[in-house]
Short mmCIF file of C-alpha atoms and ligand atoms in Angstrom, two decimals:
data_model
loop_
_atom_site.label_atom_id
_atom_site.label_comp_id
_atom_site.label_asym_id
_atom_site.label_seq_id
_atom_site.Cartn_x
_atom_site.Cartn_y
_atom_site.Cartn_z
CA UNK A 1 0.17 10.64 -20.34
CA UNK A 2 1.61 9.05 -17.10
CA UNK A 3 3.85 11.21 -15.11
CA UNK A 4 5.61 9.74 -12.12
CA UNK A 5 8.32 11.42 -9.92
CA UNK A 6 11.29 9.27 -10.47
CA UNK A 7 13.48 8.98 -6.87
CA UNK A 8 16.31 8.14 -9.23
CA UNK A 9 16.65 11.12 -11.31
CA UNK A 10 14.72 13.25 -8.27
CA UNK A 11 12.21 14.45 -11.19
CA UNK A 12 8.60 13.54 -12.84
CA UNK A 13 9.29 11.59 -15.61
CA UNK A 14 6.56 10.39 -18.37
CA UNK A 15 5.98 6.10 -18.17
CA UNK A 16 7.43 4.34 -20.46
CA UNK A 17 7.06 0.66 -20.39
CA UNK A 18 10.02 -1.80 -21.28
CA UNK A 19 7.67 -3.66 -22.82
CA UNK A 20 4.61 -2.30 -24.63
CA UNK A 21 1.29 -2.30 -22.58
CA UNK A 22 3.18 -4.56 -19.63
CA UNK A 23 4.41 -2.93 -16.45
CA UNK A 24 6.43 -4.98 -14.03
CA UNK A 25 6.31 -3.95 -10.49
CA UNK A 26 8.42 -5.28 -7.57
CA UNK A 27 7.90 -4.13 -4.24
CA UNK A 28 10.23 -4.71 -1.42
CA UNK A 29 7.88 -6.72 0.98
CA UNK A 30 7.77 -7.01 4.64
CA UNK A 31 10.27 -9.11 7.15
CA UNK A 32 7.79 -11.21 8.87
CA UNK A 33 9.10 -11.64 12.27
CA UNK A 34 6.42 -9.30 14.03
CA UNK A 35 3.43 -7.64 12.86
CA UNK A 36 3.38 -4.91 9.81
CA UNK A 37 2.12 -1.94 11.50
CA UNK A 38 0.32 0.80 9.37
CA UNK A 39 3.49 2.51 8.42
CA UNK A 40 4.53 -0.97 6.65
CA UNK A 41 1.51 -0.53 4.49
CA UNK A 42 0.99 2.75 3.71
CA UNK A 43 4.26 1.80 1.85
CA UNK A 44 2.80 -0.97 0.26
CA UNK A 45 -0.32 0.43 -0.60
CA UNK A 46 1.56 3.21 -2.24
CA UNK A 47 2.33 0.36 -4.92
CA UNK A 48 -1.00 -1.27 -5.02
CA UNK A 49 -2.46 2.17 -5.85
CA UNK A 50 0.50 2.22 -9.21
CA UNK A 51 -0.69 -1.06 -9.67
CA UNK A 52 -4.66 -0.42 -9.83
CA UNK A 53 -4.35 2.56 -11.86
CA UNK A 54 -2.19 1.33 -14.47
CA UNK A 55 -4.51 -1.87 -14.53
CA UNK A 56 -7.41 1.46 -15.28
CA UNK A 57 -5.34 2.67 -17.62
CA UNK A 58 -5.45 -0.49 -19.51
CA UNK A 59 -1.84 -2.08 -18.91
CA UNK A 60 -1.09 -5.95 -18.20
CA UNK A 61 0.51 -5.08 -14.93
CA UNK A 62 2.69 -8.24 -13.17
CA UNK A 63 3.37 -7.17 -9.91
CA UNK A 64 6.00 -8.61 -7.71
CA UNK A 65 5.62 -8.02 -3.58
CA UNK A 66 8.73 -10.86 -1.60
CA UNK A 67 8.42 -11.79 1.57
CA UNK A 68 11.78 -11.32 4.00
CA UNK A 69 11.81 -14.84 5.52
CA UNK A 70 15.05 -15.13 6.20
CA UNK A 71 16.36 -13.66 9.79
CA UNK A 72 18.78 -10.41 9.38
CA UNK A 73 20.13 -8.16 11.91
CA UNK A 74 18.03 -5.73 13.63
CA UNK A 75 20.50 -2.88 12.28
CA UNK A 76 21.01 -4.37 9.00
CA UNK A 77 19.66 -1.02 7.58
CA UNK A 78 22.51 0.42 9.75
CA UNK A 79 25.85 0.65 8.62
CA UNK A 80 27.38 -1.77 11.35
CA UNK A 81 27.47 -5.17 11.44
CA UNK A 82 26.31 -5.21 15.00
CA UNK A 83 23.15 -6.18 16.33
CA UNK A 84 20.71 -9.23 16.37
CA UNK A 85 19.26 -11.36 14.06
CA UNK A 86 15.51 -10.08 13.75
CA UNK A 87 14.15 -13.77 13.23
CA UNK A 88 16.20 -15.00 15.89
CA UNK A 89 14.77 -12.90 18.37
CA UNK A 90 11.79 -13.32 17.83
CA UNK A 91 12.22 -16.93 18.24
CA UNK A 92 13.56 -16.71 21.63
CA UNK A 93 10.73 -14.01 22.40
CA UNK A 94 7.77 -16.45 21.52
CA UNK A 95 9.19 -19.39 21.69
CA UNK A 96 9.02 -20.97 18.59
CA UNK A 97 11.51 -22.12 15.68
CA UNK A 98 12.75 -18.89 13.35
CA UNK A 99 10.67 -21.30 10.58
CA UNK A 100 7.29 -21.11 12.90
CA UNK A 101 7.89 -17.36 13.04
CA UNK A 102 8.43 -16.28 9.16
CA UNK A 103 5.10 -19.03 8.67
CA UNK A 104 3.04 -17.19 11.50
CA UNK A 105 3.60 -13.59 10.67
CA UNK A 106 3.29 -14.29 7.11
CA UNK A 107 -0.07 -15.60 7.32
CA UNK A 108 -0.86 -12.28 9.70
CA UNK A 109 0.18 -10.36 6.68
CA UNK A 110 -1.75 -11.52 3.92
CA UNK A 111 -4.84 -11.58 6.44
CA UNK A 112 -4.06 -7.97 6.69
CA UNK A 113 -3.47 -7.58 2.56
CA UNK A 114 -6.80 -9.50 2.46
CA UNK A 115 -8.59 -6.83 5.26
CA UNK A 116 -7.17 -3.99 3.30
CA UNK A 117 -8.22 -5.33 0.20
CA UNK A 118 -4.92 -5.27 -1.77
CA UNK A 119 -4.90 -6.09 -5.32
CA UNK A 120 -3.93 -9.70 -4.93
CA UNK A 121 0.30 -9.34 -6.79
CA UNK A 122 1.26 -12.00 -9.27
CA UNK A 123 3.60 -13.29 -6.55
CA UNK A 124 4.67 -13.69 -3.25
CA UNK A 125 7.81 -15.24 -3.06
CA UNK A 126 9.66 -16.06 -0.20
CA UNK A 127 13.18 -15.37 0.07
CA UNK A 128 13.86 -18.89 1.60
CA UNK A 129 12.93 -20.62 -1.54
CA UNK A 130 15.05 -19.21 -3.74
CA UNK A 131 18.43 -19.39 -2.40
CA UNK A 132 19.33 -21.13 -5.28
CA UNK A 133 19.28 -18.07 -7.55
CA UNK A 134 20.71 -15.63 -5.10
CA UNK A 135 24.08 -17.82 -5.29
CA UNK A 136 23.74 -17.52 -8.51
CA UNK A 137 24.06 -13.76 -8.94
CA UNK A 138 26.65 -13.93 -6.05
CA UNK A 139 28.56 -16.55 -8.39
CA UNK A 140 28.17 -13.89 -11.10
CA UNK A 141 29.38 -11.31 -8.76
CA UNK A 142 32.23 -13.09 -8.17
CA UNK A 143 33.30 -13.70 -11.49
CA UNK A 144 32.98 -10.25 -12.12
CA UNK A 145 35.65 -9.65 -9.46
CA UNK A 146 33.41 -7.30 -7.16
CA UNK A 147 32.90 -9.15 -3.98
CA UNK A 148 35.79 -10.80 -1.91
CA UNK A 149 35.91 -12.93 0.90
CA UNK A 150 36.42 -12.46 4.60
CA UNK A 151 36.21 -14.58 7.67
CA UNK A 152 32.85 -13.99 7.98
CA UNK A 153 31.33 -13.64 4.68
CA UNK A 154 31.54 -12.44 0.79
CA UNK A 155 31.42 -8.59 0.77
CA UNK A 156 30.69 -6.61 -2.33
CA UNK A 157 33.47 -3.96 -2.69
CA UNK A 158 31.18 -0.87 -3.35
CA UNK A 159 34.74 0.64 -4.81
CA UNK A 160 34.44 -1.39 -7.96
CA UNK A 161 31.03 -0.10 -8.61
CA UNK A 162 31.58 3.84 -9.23
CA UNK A 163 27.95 4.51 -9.21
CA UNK A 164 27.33 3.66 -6.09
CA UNK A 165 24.93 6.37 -4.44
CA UNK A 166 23.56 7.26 -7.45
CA UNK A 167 19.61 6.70 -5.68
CA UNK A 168 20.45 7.95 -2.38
CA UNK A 169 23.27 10.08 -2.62
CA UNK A 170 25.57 7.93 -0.53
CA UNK A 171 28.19 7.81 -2.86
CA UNK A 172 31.45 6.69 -1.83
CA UNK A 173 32.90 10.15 -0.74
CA UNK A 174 29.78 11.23 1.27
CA UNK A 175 30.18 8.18 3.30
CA UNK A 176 33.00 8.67 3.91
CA UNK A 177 32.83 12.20 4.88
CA UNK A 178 29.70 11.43 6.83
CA UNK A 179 29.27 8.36 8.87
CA UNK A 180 30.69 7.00 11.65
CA UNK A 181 30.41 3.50 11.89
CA UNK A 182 32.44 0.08 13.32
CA UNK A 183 35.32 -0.94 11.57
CA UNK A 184 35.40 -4.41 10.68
CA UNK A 185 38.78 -5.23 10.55
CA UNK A 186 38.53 -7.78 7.64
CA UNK A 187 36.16 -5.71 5.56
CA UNK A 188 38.03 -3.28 3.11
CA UNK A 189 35.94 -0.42 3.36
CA UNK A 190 33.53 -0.36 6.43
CA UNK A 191 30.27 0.21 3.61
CA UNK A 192 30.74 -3.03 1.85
CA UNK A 193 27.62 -4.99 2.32
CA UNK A 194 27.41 -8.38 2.67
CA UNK A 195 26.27 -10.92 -0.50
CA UNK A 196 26.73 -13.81 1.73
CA UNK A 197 27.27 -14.69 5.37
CA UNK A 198 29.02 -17.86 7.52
CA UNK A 199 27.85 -19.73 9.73
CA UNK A 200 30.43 -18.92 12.43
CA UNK A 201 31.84 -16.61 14.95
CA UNK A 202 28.87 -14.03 15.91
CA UNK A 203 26.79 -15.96 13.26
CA UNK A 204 27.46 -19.79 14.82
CA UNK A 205 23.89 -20.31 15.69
CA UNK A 206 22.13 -19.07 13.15
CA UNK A 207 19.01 -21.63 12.46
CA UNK A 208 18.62 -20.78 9.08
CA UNK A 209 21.73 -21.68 7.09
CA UNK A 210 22.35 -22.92 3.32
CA UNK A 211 25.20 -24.83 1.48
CA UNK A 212 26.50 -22.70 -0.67
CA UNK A 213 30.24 -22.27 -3.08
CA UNK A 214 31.38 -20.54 0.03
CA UNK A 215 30.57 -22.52 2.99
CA UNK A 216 27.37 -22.93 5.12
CA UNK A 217 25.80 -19.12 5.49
CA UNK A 218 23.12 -17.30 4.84
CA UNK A 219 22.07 -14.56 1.73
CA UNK A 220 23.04 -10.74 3.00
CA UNK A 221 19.43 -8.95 2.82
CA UNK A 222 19.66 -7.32 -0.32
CA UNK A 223 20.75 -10.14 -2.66
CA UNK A 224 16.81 -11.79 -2.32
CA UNK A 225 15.03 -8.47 -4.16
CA UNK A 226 17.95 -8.45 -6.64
CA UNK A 227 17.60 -12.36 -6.73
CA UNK A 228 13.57 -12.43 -6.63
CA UNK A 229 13.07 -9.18 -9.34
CA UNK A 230 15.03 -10.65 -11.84
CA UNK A 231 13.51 -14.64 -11.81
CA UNK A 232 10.17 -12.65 -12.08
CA UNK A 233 10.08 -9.72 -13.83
CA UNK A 234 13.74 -9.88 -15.93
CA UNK A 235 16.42 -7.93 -15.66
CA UNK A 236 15.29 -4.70 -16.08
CA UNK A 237 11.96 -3.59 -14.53
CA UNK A 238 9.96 -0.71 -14.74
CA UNK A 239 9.02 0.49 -11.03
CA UNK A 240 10.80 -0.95 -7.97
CA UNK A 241 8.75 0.59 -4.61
CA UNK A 242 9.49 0.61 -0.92
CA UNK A 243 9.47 3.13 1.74
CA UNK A 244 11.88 6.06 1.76
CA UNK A 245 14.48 4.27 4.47
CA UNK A 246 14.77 1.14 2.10
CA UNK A 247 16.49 3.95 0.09
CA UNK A 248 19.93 3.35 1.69
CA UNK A 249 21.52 0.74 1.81
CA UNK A 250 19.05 -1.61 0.48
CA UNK A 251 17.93 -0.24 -2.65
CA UNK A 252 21.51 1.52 -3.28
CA UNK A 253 23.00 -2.13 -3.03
CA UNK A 254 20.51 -4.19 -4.71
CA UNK A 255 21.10 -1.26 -7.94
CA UNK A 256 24.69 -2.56 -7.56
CA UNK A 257 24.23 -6.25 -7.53
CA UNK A 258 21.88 -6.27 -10.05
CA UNK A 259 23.26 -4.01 -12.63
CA UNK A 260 26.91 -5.67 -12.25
CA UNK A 261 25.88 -9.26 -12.49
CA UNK A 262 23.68 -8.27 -15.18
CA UNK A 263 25.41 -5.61 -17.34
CA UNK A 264 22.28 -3.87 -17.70
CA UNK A 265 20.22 -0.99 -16.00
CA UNK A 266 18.18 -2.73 -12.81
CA UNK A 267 15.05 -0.20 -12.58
CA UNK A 268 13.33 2.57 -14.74
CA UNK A 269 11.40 4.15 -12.18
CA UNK A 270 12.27 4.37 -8.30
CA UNK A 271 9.19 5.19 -6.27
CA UNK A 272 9.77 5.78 -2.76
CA UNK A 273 6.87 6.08 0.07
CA UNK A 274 7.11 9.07 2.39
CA UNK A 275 7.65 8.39 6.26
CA UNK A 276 4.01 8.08 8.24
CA UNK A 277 4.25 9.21 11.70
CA UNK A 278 1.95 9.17 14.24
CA UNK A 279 0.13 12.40 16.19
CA UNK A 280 3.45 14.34 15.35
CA UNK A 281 5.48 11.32 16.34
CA UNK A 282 7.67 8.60 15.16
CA UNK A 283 6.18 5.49 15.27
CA UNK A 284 7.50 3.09 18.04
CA UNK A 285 6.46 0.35 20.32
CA UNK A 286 7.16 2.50 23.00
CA UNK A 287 5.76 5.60 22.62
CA UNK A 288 2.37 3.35 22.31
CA UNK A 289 1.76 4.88 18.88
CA UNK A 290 2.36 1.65 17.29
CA UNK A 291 -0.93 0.42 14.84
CA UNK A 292 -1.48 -3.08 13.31
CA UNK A 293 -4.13 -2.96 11.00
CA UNK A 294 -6.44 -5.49 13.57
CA UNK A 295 -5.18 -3.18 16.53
CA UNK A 296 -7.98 -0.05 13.83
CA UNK A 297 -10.28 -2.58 12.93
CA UNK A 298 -10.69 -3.99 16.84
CA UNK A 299 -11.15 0.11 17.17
CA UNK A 300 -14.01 0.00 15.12
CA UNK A 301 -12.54 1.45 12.13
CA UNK A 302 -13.71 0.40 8.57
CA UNK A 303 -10.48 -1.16 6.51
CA UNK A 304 -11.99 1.01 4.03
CA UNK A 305 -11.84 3.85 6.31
CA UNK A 306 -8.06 2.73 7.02
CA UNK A 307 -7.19 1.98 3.14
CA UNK A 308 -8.35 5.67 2.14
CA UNK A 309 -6.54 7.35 4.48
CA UNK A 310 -3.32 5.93 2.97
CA UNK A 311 -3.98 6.35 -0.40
CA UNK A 312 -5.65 9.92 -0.59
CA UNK A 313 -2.61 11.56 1.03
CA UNK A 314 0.01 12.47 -1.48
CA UNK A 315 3.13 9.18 -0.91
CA UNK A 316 5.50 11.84 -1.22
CA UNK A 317 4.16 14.55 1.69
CA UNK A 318 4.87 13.14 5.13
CA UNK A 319 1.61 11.69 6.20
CA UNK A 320 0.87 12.50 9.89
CA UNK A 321 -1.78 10.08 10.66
CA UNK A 322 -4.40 10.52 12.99
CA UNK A 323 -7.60 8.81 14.28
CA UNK A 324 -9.63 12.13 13.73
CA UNK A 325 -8.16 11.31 9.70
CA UNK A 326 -9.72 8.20 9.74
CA UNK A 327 -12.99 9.36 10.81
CA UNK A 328 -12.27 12.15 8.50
CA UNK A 329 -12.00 9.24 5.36
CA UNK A 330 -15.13 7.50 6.78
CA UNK A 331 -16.97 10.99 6.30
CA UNK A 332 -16.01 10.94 2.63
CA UNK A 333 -16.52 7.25 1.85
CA UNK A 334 -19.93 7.55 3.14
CA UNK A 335 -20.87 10.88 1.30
CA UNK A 336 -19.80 8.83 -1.52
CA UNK A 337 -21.81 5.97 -0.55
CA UNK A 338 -24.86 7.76 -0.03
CA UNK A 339 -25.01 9.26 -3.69
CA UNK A 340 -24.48 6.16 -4.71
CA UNK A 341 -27.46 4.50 -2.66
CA UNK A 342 -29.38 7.61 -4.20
CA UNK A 343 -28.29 6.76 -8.03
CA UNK A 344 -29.30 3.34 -7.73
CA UNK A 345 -32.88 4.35 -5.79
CA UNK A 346 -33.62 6.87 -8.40
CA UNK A 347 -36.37 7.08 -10.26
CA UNK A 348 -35.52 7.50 -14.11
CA UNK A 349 -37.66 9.41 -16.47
CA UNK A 350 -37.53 9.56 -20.50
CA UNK A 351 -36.05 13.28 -20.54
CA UNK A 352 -32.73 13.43 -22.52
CA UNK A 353 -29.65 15.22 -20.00
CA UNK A 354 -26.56 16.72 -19.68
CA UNK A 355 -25.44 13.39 -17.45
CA UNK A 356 -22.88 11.55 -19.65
CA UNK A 357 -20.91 15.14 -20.32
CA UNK A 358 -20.81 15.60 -17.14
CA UNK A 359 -19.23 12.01 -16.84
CA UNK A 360 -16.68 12.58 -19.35
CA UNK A 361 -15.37 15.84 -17.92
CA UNK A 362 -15.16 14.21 -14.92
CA UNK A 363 -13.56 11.37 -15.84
CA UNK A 364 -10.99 13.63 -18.01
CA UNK A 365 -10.00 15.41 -14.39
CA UNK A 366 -10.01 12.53 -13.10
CA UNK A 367 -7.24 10.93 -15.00
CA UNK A 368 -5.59 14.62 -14.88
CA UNK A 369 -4.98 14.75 -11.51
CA UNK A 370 -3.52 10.15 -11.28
CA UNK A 371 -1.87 11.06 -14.22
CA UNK A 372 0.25 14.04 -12.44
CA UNK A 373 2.62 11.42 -10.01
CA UNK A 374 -0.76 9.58 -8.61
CA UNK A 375 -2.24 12.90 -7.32
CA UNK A 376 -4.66 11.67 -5.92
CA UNK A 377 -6.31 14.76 -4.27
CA UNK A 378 -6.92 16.21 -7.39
CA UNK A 379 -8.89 12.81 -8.58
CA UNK A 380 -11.18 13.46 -5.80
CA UNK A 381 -11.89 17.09 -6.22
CA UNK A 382 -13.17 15.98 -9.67
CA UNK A 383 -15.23 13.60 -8.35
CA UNK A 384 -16.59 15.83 -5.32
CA UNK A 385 -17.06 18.18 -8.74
CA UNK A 386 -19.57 15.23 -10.32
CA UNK A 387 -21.86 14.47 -7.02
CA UNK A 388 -23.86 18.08 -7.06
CA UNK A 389 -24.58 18.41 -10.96
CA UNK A 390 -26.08 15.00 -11.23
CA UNK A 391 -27.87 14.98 -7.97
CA UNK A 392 -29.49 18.23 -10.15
CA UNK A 393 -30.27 16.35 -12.81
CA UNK A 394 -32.10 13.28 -10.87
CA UNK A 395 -34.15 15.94 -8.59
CA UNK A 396 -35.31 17.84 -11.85
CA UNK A 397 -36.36 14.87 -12.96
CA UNK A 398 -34.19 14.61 -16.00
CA UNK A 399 -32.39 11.46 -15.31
CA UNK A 400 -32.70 8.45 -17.54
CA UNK A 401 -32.19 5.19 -17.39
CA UNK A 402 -28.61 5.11 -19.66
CA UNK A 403 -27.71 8.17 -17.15
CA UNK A 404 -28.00 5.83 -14.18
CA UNK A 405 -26.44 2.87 -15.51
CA UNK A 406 -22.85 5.13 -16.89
CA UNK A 407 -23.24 7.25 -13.40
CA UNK A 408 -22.45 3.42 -11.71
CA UNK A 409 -20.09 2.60 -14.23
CA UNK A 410 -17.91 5.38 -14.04
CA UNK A 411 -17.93 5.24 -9.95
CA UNK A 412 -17.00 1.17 -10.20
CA UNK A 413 -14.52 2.35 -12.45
CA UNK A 414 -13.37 4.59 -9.99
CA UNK A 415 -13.36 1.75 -7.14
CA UNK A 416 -11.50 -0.32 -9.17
CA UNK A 417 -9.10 2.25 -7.90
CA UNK A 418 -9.49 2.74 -4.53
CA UNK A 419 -11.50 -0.07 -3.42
CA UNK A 420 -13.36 2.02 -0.40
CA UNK A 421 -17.21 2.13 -1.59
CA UNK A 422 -19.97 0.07 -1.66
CA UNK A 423 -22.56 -0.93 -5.00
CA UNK A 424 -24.76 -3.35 -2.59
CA UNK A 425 -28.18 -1.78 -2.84
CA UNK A 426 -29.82 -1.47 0.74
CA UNK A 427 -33.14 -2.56 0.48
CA UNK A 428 -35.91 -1.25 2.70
CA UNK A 429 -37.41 -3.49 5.47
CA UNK A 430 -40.75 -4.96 5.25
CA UNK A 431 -42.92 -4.21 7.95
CA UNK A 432 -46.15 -6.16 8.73
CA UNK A 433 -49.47 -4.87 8.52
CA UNK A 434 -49.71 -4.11 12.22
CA UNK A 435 -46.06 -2.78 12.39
CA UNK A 436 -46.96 0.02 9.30
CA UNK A 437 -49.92 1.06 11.51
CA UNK A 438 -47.71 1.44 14.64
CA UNK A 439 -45.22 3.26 12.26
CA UNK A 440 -47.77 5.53 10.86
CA UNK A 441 -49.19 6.49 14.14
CA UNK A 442 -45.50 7.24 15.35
CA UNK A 443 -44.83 9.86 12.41
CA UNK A 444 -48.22 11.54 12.83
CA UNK A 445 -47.52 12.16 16.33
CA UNK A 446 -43.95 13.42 15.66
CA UNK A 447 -45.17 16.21 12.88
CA UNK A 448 -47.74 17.26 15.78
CA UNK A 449 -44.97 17.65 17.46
CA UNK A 450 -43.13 19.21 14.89
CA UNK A 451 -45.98 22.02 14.49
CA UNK A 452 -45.96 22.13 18.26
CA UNK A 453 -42.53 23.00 17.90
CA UNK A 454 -41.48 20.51 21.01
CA UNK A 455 -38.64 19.36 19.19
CA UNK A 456 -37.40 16.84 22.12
CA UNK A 457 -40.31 14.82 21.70
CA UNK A 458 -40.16 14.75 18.08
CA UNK A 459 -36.40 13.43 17.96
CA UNK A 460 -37.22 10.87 20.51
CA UNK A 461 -40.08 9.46 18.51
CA UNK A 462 -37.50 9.73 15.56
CA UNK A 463 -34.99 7.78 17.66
CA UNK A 464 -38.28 5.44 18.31
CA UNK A 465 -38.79 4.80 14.75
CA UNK A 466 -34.78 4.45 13.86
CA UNK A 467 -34.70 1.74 16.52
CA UNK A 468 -37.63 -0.09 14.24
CA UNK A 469 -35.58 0.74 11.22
CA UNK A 470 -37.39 3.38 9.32
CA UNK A 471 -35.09 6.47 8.51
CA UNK A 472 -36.72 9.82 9.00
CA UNK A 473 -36.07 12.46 6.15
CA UNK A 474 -37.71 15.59 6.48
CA UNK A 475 -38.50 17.29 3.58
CA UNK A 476 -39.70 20.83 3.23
ZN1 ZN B 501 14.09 -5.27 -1.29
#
C-alpha cells in the first residue's frame, strides 16, 4: 500500500484515489520570465517521480504541470503589495515585449524538461489562455460574497473563509500576531489577496491586461492553479505539488478559492518539496551559486547524473547540493550501468538458478521502501542488494537464458522510474587483421612487463591500447 506524508494533515497517509485506478496530479509550474534554476526542478521532479511510480504501480495517472505566463510582482509571495511586476522587468531587462519573454523562457523550460527527461504531463497550460475561467471562479467568488472591491482590485476577504491556514498554519490570528507588513488603506485586512487586479494607479502600464466584469486588470497569481486544476483534473484532485515556499500564500489561497467557489474539498494530498541549497547556501544570483540545468550540462555533467541527484535524496530532508553529489550519482549510475552491460554480455548456460527469487525479493523491497512516502533510498539499497547475488550466479555459470531476459526486465522496470540508465548494448570494435596483430603484440609486451614487475610501462602500454579502444581487464 501507498503511503505518502500528507503536508495537510502533517502525517503519512495511505493513497486513496478519488477515482479508482486514476490519480490526478497538478503541479504548480514555473513563472517563465528567467531561467528555472535546479532548485525549480528538484521541485518538479519531486512530482514526476509521484507520477512515474504510480504509472509502475499500475494507475492511469493525468498529470497537470501550468505555466505562470502572466507577469506578477516580484514579492507577490510576500505579504505586501509592493514591488515589480516579474514579467515586466524582464522586459525592460532584455528588451523584448512581456509576450516575447513568457514565449522565450518557456521554450528554455521544456528544453530543460526534455534534457532531464521528465515524464512528458498531460498538459501544459498557460495561464494566459484561460482567463476566461479564472473570471469565472472570481464571478463565483463574488456571488458567494467573499471578495470585495477596492480601487485597485477584487480582494478575497480571508475573514469569510475560517479555515484559512489550515496548510500552512497562517491562520488568521497568527498573522496577525506575526507579520508586519504595508497597510493598504483600501484593503480590509492587510492578508487579503488579490482575485483580480486594475489596470491603474501602480498597475497603469501593465502590458498584459484582460476585459473582465470588473474593469481592464489582470488575474491575482493564485486564481490560474485554482482556475487551471479544476478545467483539468475537476474539482477535487488527489495530489497538488510545489515547493515548500508555494506553501504560503499561494497554496493557502488557492485552498480558499477553490473550496469556496466550489463547495467542495480542493486537494487530498499536499506534497511539498524541501528547500535545495547550495554548498551550505541559499541559492542566489549573487552569491554565484545559481545553476540552470545547461549552466551542469555545459559542466560536463550527465542530465542523468543531474536527474538522480534530485530524486534519490529524500523531498522532504533539505537537500544540500553539491558538485562532488553529482559525481557521487554518476558513480552509482555507472555501477549500475556496468552490471547491466555485464547481464546483457553474459554467456547463459542450461543450469536451473536461484535468479528470479532473487528478483522477486528484490522487487518486494523495492516497492517497500517507494511505498513508505517515495523513500527512495531504501529502493536503492534493495537494488545495490540484487547486483552481487546475480553477478554469483552468472560467474558460476548458472545463469540461463529466462534469468537474463527477467534480470533486464526488472531493471527497465526500475528505469521506468528513474530514467538514469542505459539498455544500449556497447558492442566491441572491429579491428583489422593488421590492427589485432599490433594489439596482440602490445598485450604480450605489457604481461612481460607485468612479470617484470615495471608497472609504469605496463599502464602506459594499457593507456596505448585504451587510446585504440581495447579495454584491459586483468584477471587473476
Ligand atoms: Zn500554483
Amino acid at each position: 500500500m501507498f503511503q505518502i506524508y500528507n503536508s495537510m494533515t502533517r502525517k503519512k497517509e495511505i493513497f486513496k484515489p478519488v477515482e479508482e485506478n486514476k490519480v490526478s496530479i497538478y503541479t504548480c509550474g514555473p513563472t517563465v520570465y528567467s531561467n528555472a534554476h535546479v532548485g525549480n526542478f528538484s521541485s518538479f521532479l519531486m512530482a514526476d517521480l509521484l507520477v512515474r511510480y504510480l504509472k509502475f504501480k499500475g494507475y492511469q495517472v493525468k498529470w497537470v504541470m501550468n505555466i505562470t505566463d502572466v507577469g506578477h510582482l516580484t514579492d507577490d509571495n510576500e505579504l505586501t503589495d509592493s514591488g515589480e511586476d516579474k514579467m515586466e522587468a524582464a522586459s525592460r531587462r532584455e528588451n523584448r515585449t512581456v509576450w516575447e519573454i513568457a514565449r522565450h523562457y518557456e521554450d528554455l523550460f521544456m528544453k530543460d524538461l526534455k534534457t532531464l527527461k521528465f515524464m512528458p504531463a498531460f498538459k501544459y497550460p498557460r495561464a494566459t489562455e484561460h482567463i476566461e475561467e479564472m473570471i469565472e471562479i472570481a464571478k463565483a467568488l463574488e456571488d458567494k460574497g467573499v471578495v470585495y472591491e477596492t480601487s485597485d482590485g477584487i480582494y478575497f476577504d480571508i475573514s469569510k473563509f475560517p479555515e484559512y491556514g489550515k496548510l500552512s498554519g497562517n491562520t488568521i490570528d497568527a498573522l496577525q500576531a506575526g507579520a508586519r507588513v504595508d497597510v493598504n488603506e483600501d484593503k480590509k485586512s492587510p492578508f487579503d489577496f488579490a482575485v483580480w487586479k486594475k489596470i491603474g494607479g501602480k498597475n497603469l502600464n501593465h502590458a498584459m491586461k484582460w476585459d473582465s466584469p470588473w474593469g481592464t486588470g489582470f488575474p491575482g497569481w493564485h486564481l490560474e492553479c485554482s482556475a487551471m486544476s479544476r478545467k483539468y483534473l475537476g474539482e477535487t484532485i488527489d495530489f497538488h505539488t510545489g515547493g515548500e515556499d508555494n506553501k504560503f500564500p499561494h497554496h493557502e489561497s488557492e485552498i480558499a478559492q477553490s473550496e469556496t467557489a466550489n463547495g467542495k474539498k480542493f486537494v487530498n494530498y499536499w506534497m511539498h518539496k524541501s528547500r535545495v541549497v547550495v554548498n551550505n547556501e541559499k541559492m542566489s544570483k549573487s552569491l554565484g551559486n545559481f545553476f540552470t540545468v545547461s549552466d551542469l550540462t555545459e559542466k560536463g555533467f550527465s542530465p542523468e547524473a543531474i536527474r538522480f541527484t534530485f530524486i534519490s535524496a529524500h523531498y522532504r530532508s533539505k537537500l544540500n547540493f553539491t558538485e562532488e553529489q553529482i559525481l557521487e550519482s554518476q558513480k552509482t549510475i555507472d555501477k549500475f550501468n556496468d552490471f547491466i552491460q555485464e547481464v546483457m554480455k553474459s554467456e547463459v548456460s542450461e543450469g536451473s538458478t536461484q535468479v528470479l527469487s532473487i528478483i522477486k525479493s528484490s522487487k518486494q523491497q523495492f516497492i517497500k521502501g517507494m511505498d513508505d512516502d517515495l523513500n527512495v533510498s531504501a529502493a536503492l539499497a534493495a537494488l545495490f542488494g540484487f547486483i552481487k547475488p546475480v553477478r554469483k550466479n552468472i560467474n558460476s555459470g548458472s545463469f540461463n537464458q529466462k534469468d537474463k531476459e527477467e534480470v533486464i526486465k526488472f531493471l527497465k522496470e526500475i528505469d521506468s522510474i528513474f530514467s538514469v540508465f542505459s539498455f544500449e548494448e556497447k558492442k566491441g570494435k572491429s579491428f583489422s587483421e593488421e590492427e589485432k596483430r599490433m594489439i596482440e603484440n602490445l598485450i604480450e609486451q605489457r604481461n612481460i612487463c607485468r612479470k617484470e614487475k615495471n608497472w609504469s610501462e605496463a599502464d602506459r602500454i594499457r593507456d596505448e591500447l585504451n587510446k585504440m579502444g581495447v579495454e584491459v581487464v586483468d584477471k587473476k
